[in-house]
Amino acid sequence: MATYSRLPGSVALITLHNPPVNALSAAVRQGIVDAVQRALKDPKVTSVVICGQNGKFCGGADIREFAGPMLGPPLVPMIHAIEAVDKPVAAAIEGVALGGGLELALACHYRIAHSKAVLGLPEVTLGLLPGAGGSQRLPRLIGLTAALDLITTGRHVSAAEALKLGVLDQVTDSNAVDLAVEFVRSVAGQPLDSRRLSTLPCPCPPDVDSLLDKVMSKVRQRSRGALAPVACVRALRAAASLPYAQGMEKERELMATLFNSGQARALQYAFFSQRVVGKWSLPSGARWDNSTARIISKAAVIGLGTMGRGIVVALALTGISVVAVETQEKQLAEASRVVPAMLQREAGRRRLATPPGVISFSSNLQDVSEVELVIEAVFEDMSLKLQVFKHLSSVCRPGTLLCSNTSGLDIDQLAAVTQSPGLVVGMHFFAPAHVMKLLEVVYGPRSSPEAVATAMQLGKRMGKVGVAVGNCPGFVGNRMLKPYLEQANFLLEEGATPRQVDEALEEFGFPMGVFRMSDLSGLDVGWRIRKEAGLTGPGVESTRTRQGRRYSPLPDQMCEAGRLGQKTGKGWYQYDGPGGRVARSDPWVHIFLETYRAEHGLVARSITLEEILERCLYALINEGFNILQDAVAAGPEDIDAIYVFGYGWPRHRGGPMFHADQVGLGRILQRLNQHSHPDVPHLKPSTLLRRLVAAGSPPVQKWREFINKERVHSQL
Ligand SMILES: CCCCCCCCCCCCC[C@H](O)CC(=O)SCCNC(=O)CCNC(=O)[C@H](O)C(C)(C)COP(=O)(O)OP(=O)(O)OC[C@H]1O[C@@H](n2cnc3c(N)ncnc32)[C@H](O)[C@@H]1OP(=O)(O)O
């Protein structure tokens, strides 16, 4: 709702009430409409201030309402009515003015903000555009070029930047409502025509068409199939070229298309998934709201390879003192040189002051004795990690949290060699660790709620999306990747080329297909894991069935030929020398595949794009259902957040489990059954998937509840 009060001196104050962010729900819109009417009718009122309760102006339209029928007064006429008021109206912006919240402020004649306020039109991140006049008013206020930047990126700006851009009239370090009240009193009675943004022309550069074309091609390239950024540019083209009323018509038309698109639903689901995973719960009953996190101020990182260096930077950026340990002298010397530069660069990128002197480098493990938390990031080798954990357990003071950055090894085995297994958790970062948003926090059967809460809290401080996951080989992300990679290799055996597979996946929206990705991360990573698992190596027969399952030795043979990917200049593609980045098809690979097929009596067939997507993605999704069934992830949102934030799953497709819901569970089941083969267990449909289909395929938002019920009734 919104409340109305009359302040001494003829100012009406309208306050939005809808915790936590005063989103513009039907009740709030109704409250505003009524309050504005009252202010208009009251002859004693000469000016109006609109503000939000609890120091937050407004977080925009109420996203939860988008899923249901539109009730209450519509936003667009409400906003027009405010602009048309013949008494000065000011927005007093504290906290946030985002999306519809900023559009409400743009309808006001003046905008006064607190210096800590944040403003923006982030609709594009929800698959929408600023559809309450924002796409037409903002460019009229700050010019086309700046509006294109804000609206197509959806980025939040500080009050200082908003003042510089001309969005705000005044910024204060004191109370913004008091200043706004004082301000509107001083301007009461003055003409308002020039303050009504809808009446102004849109300031454009002389080469407006070339600017719009340039931005359009940039967003198309960046957004890989996302509709909203393209629609935003179209709306801004209308603002630049059409009178306001026609621009609004275009805005409405574009908004209607976006509103009904699956992409908007996917992006809104992704918004809420990100928040759901923060409210973690473990099978033991420990939860985010009943477990206490420790506040860490001193930490250590063991191992300064690529991952360790990134983790040091991520910790240091939060202001934590870090002891960075590397026992190999050469690696230590290089890290001591490179890490400070990385820190400075990243701090600059985030517009932070570089925290001075928080990192100390050492080659001695004894130097971690005083820290509160250690993150081990040594080579992915169990015997080495066990050695490190044993050592840490004796060196660190009692109560120190011991975390491993393993990407899939058994956390419980590591915990078992320490004196306090409850204080051991996995903190699985993704490369580059100071940039990538995802953090898998892996709990073992003995990890304490305090250890999980601390790792999750630390992740949040580092700006990560932390997802609590159970302990199993590969955890969630890498476990699901295995069947995906496996299918991609099988497709090569059957007649596809690396480029064909990659193009299908890139067309779907992944930034990189599976083979370009392998080349980037190095083919030897998986090779080493397969050797450890006894799947390849000296003495293992070169057949296409290993350990009772279909197996493709193709990637092993690539490694044996010295083709490890970008680092060797050759992998599934060829590059301009070692470290090259531009992937070109390599005739060598085509001959290699033909020879391989001939040796194994395989006849290449033509494979459709649809089959590539189905086999790769449905195999991955099926493993997602197995993971839910095994309670390794608490809900589909956890899996989806992992894939969106760590594995390049296109955000506008919500995540693999959301995608399964969109495609239809019945169809996924039917296609898995069709592709399934006795020696490819990953394609055998999971029991959970079957049970969901049998229950009428409830929507993804209901799966968590369904799984819990099935578990109670021992059906899973
Ligand atoms: C049928 C055809 C019709 C076609 C015609 C269509 C015409 C329709 C006209 C509609 C016009 C709409 C116009 C408008 O342009 C659209 C919008 O405004 S979309 C919304 C834009 N706003 C945002 O994107 C802001 C989203 N929120 C945030 O970024 C952050 O939440 C925050 C505000 C910066 C606060 O961050 P934090 O402090 O970290 O807190 P949380 O993020 O954890 O949030 C706390 C809590 O609040 C919930 N929440 C936040 N914002 C909203 C919101 N806008 N609506 C609903 N709920 C919101 C969030 O989910 C958390 O909830 P909890 O998890 O605690 O339950």
PDB file of N, CA and C in Angstrom, residues 413-442:
ATOM      1  N   GLN A 413      36.815 -38.175   2.839  1.00  0.00           N
ATOM      2  CA  GLN A 413      38.125 -38.831   2.959  1.00  0.00           C
ATOM      3  C   GLN A 413      39.164 -37.827   3.483  1.00  0.00           C
ATOM      4  N   LEU A 414      39.050 -36.583   3.025  1.00  0.00           N
ATOM      5  CA  LEU A 414      39.970 -35.549   3.503  1.00  0.00           C
ATOM      6  C   LEU A 414      39.706 -35.248   4.975  1.00  0.00           C
ATOM      7  N   ALA A 415      38.414 -35.180   5.327  1.00  0.00           N
ATOM      8  CA  ALA A 415      38.038 -34.877   6.715  1.00  0.00           C
ATOM      9  C   ALA A 415      38.573 -35.957   7.649  1.00  0.00           C
ATOM     10  N   ALA A 416      38.592 -37.194   7.155  1.00  0.00           N
ATOM     11  CA  ALA A 416      38.949 -38.330   8.006  1.00  0.00           C
ATOM     12  C   ALA A 416      40.386 -38.258   8.519  1.00  0.00           C
ATOM     13  N   VAL A 417      41.274 -37.540   7.800  1.00  0.00           N
ATOM     14  CA  VAL A 417      42.664 -37.498   8.261  1.00  0.00           C
ATOM     15  C   VAL A 417      42.928 -36.284   9.164  1.00  0.00           C
ATOM     16  N   THR A 418      41.878 -35.533   9.498  1.00  0.00           N
ATOM     17  CA  THR A 418      42.080 -34.364  10.367  1.00  0.00           C
ATOM     18  C   THR A 418      41.562 -34.653  11.781  1.00  0.00           C
ATOM     19  N   GLN A 419      41.943 -33.765  12.687  1.00  0.00           N
ATOM     20  CA  GLN A 419      41.494 -33.963  14.071  1.00  0.00           C
ATOM     21  C   GLN A 419      40.055 -33.507  14.273  1.00  0.00           C
ATOM     22  N   SER A 420      39.571 -32.620  13.414  1.00  0.00           N
ATOM     23  CA  SER A 420      38.189 -32.131  13.562  1.00  0.00           C
ATOM     24  C   SER A 420      37.456 -32.250  12.226  1.00  0.00           C
ATOM     25  N   PRO A 421      36.956 -33.447  11.897  1.00  0.00           N
ATOM     26  CA  PRO A 421      36.300 -33.631  10.586  1.00  0.00           C
ATOM     27  C   PRO A 421      35.113 -32.696  10.382  1.00  0.00           C
ATOM     28  N   GLY A 422      34.504 -32.240  11.472  1.00  0.00           N
ATOM     29  CA  GLY A 422      33.362 -31.332  11.369  1.00  0.00           C
ATOM     30  C   GLY A 422      33.738 -29.989  10.772  1.00  0.00           C
ATOM     31  N   LEU A 423      35.036 -29.673  10.820  1.00  0.00           N
ATOM     32  CA  LEU A 423      35.461 -28.352  10.336  1.00  0.00           C
ATOM     33  C   LEU A 423      36.008 -28.413   8.904  1.00  0.00           C
ATOM     34  N   VAL A 424      35.710 -29.514   8.226  1.00  0.00           N
ATOM     35  CA  VAL A 424      36.198 -29.653   6.843  1.00  0.00           C
ATOM     36  C   VAL A 424      35.021 -29.538   5.863  1.00  0.00           C
ATOM     37  N   VAL A 425      35.167 -28.654   4.882  1.00  0.00           N
ATOM     38  CA  VAL A 425      34.176 -28.533   3.790  1.00  0.00           C
ATOM     39  C   VAL A 425      34.911 -28.301   2.478  1.00  0.00           C
ATOM     40  N   GLY A 426      34.213 -28.526   1.389  1.00  0.00           N
ATOM     41  CA  GLY A 426      34.767 -28.175   0.080  1.00  0.00           C
ATOM     42  C   GLY A 426      34.367 -26.757  -0.262  1.00  0.00           C
ATOM     43  N   MET A 427      35.311 -26.012  -0.836  1.00  0.00           N
ATOM     44  CA  MET A 427      34.970 -24.709  -1.434  1.00  0.00           C
ATOM     45  C   MET A 427      35.463 -24.793  -2.868  1.00  0.00           C
ATOM     46  N   HIS A 428      34.565 -25.190  -3.751  1.00  0.00           N
ATOM     47  CA  HIS A 428      34.956 -25.427  -5.147  1.00  0.00           C
ATOM     48  C   HIS A 428      34.736 -24.160  -5.962  1.00  0.00           C
ATOM     49  N   PHE A 429      35.853 -23.497  -6.256  1.00  0.00           N
ATOM     50  CA  PHE A 429      35.825 -22.271  -7.063  1.00  0.00           C
ATOM     51  C   PHE A 429      35.910 -22.640  -8.543  1.00  0.00           C
ATOM     52  N   PHE A 430      35.618 -21.685  -9.394  1.00  0.00           N
ATOM     53  CA  PHE A 430      35.670 -21.911 -10.848  1.00  0.00           C
ATOM     54  C   PHE A 430      36.623 -20.891 -11.466  1.00  0.00           C
ATOM     55  N   ALA A 431      37.385 -21.335 -12.431  1.00  0.00           N
ATOM     56  CA  ALA A 431      38.444 -20.484 -12.980  1.00  0.00           C
ATOM     57  C   ALA A 431      37.893 -19.421 -13.938  1.00  0.00           C
ATOM     58  N   PRO A 432      38.384 -18.192 -13.918  1.00  0.00           N
ATOM     59  CA  PRO A 432      39.303 -17.637 -12.922  1.00  0.00           C
ATOM     60  C   PRO A 432      38.559 -17.322 -11.610  1.00  0.00           C
ATOM     61  N   ALA A 433      39.148 -17.787 -10.498  1.00  0.00           N
ATOM     62  CA  ALA A 433      38.429 -17.792  -9.216  1.00  0.00           C
ATOM     63  C   ALA A 433      38.063 -16.399  -8.703  1.00  0.00           C
ATOM     64  N   HIS A 434      38.798 -15.368  -9.130  1.00  0.00           N
ATOM     65  CA  HIS A 434      38.471 -14.018  -8.646  1.00  0.00           C
ATOM     66  C   HIS A 434      37.394 -13.370  -9.507  1.00  0.00           C
ATOM     67  N   VAL A 435      37.024 -14.047 -10.605  1.00  0.00           N
ATOM     68  CA  VAL A 435      36.036 -13.460 -11.511  1.00  0.00           C
ATOM     69  C   VAL A 435      34.730 -14.263 -11.511  1.00  0.00           C
ATOM     70  N   MET A 436      34.849 -15.585 -11.614  1.00  0.00           N
ATOM     71  CA  MET A 436      33.646 -16.413 -11.758  1.00  0.00           C
ATOM     72  C   MET A 436      32.788 -16.347 -10.502  1.00  0.00           C
ATOM     73  N   LYS A 437      31.454 -16.299 -10.730  1.00  0.00           N
ATOM     74  CA  LYS A 437      30.529 -16.047  -9.613  1.00  0.00           C
ATOM     75  C   LYS A 437      30.218 -17.301  -8.789  1.00  0.00           C
ATOM     76  N   LEU A 438      30.414 -18.489  -9.389  1.00  0.00           N
ATOM     77  CA  LEU A 438      29.937 -19.688  -8.698  1.00  0.00           C
ATOM     78  C   LEU A 438      30.911 -20.201  -7.638  1.00  0.00           C
ATOM     79  N   LEU A 439      30.336 -20.662  -6.533  1.00  0.00           N
ATOM     80  CA  LEU A 439      31.100 -21.366  -5.508  1.00  0.00           C
ATOM     81  C   LEU A 439      30.262 -22.555  -5.054  1.00  0.00           C
ATOM     82  N   GLU A 440      30.753 -23.776  -5.288  1.00  0.00           N
ATOM     83  CA  GLU A 440      30.063 -24.951  -4.719  1.00  0.00           C
ATOM     84  C   GLU A 440      30.626 -25.150  -3.311  1.00  0.00           C
ATOM     85  N   VAL A 441      29.764 -25.103  -2.319  1.00  0.00           N
ATOM     86  CA  VAL A 441      30.192 -25.380  -0.939  1.00  0.00           C
ATOM     87  C   VAL A 441      29.779 -26.825  -0.649  1.00  0.00           C
ATOM     88  N   VAL A 442      30.785 -27.677  -0.497  1.00  0.00           N
ATOM     89  CA  VAL A 442      30.504 -29.118  -0.429  1.00  0.00           C
ATOM     90  C   VAL A 442      30.540 -29.593   1.013  1.00  0.00           C
TER      91      VAL A 442
END
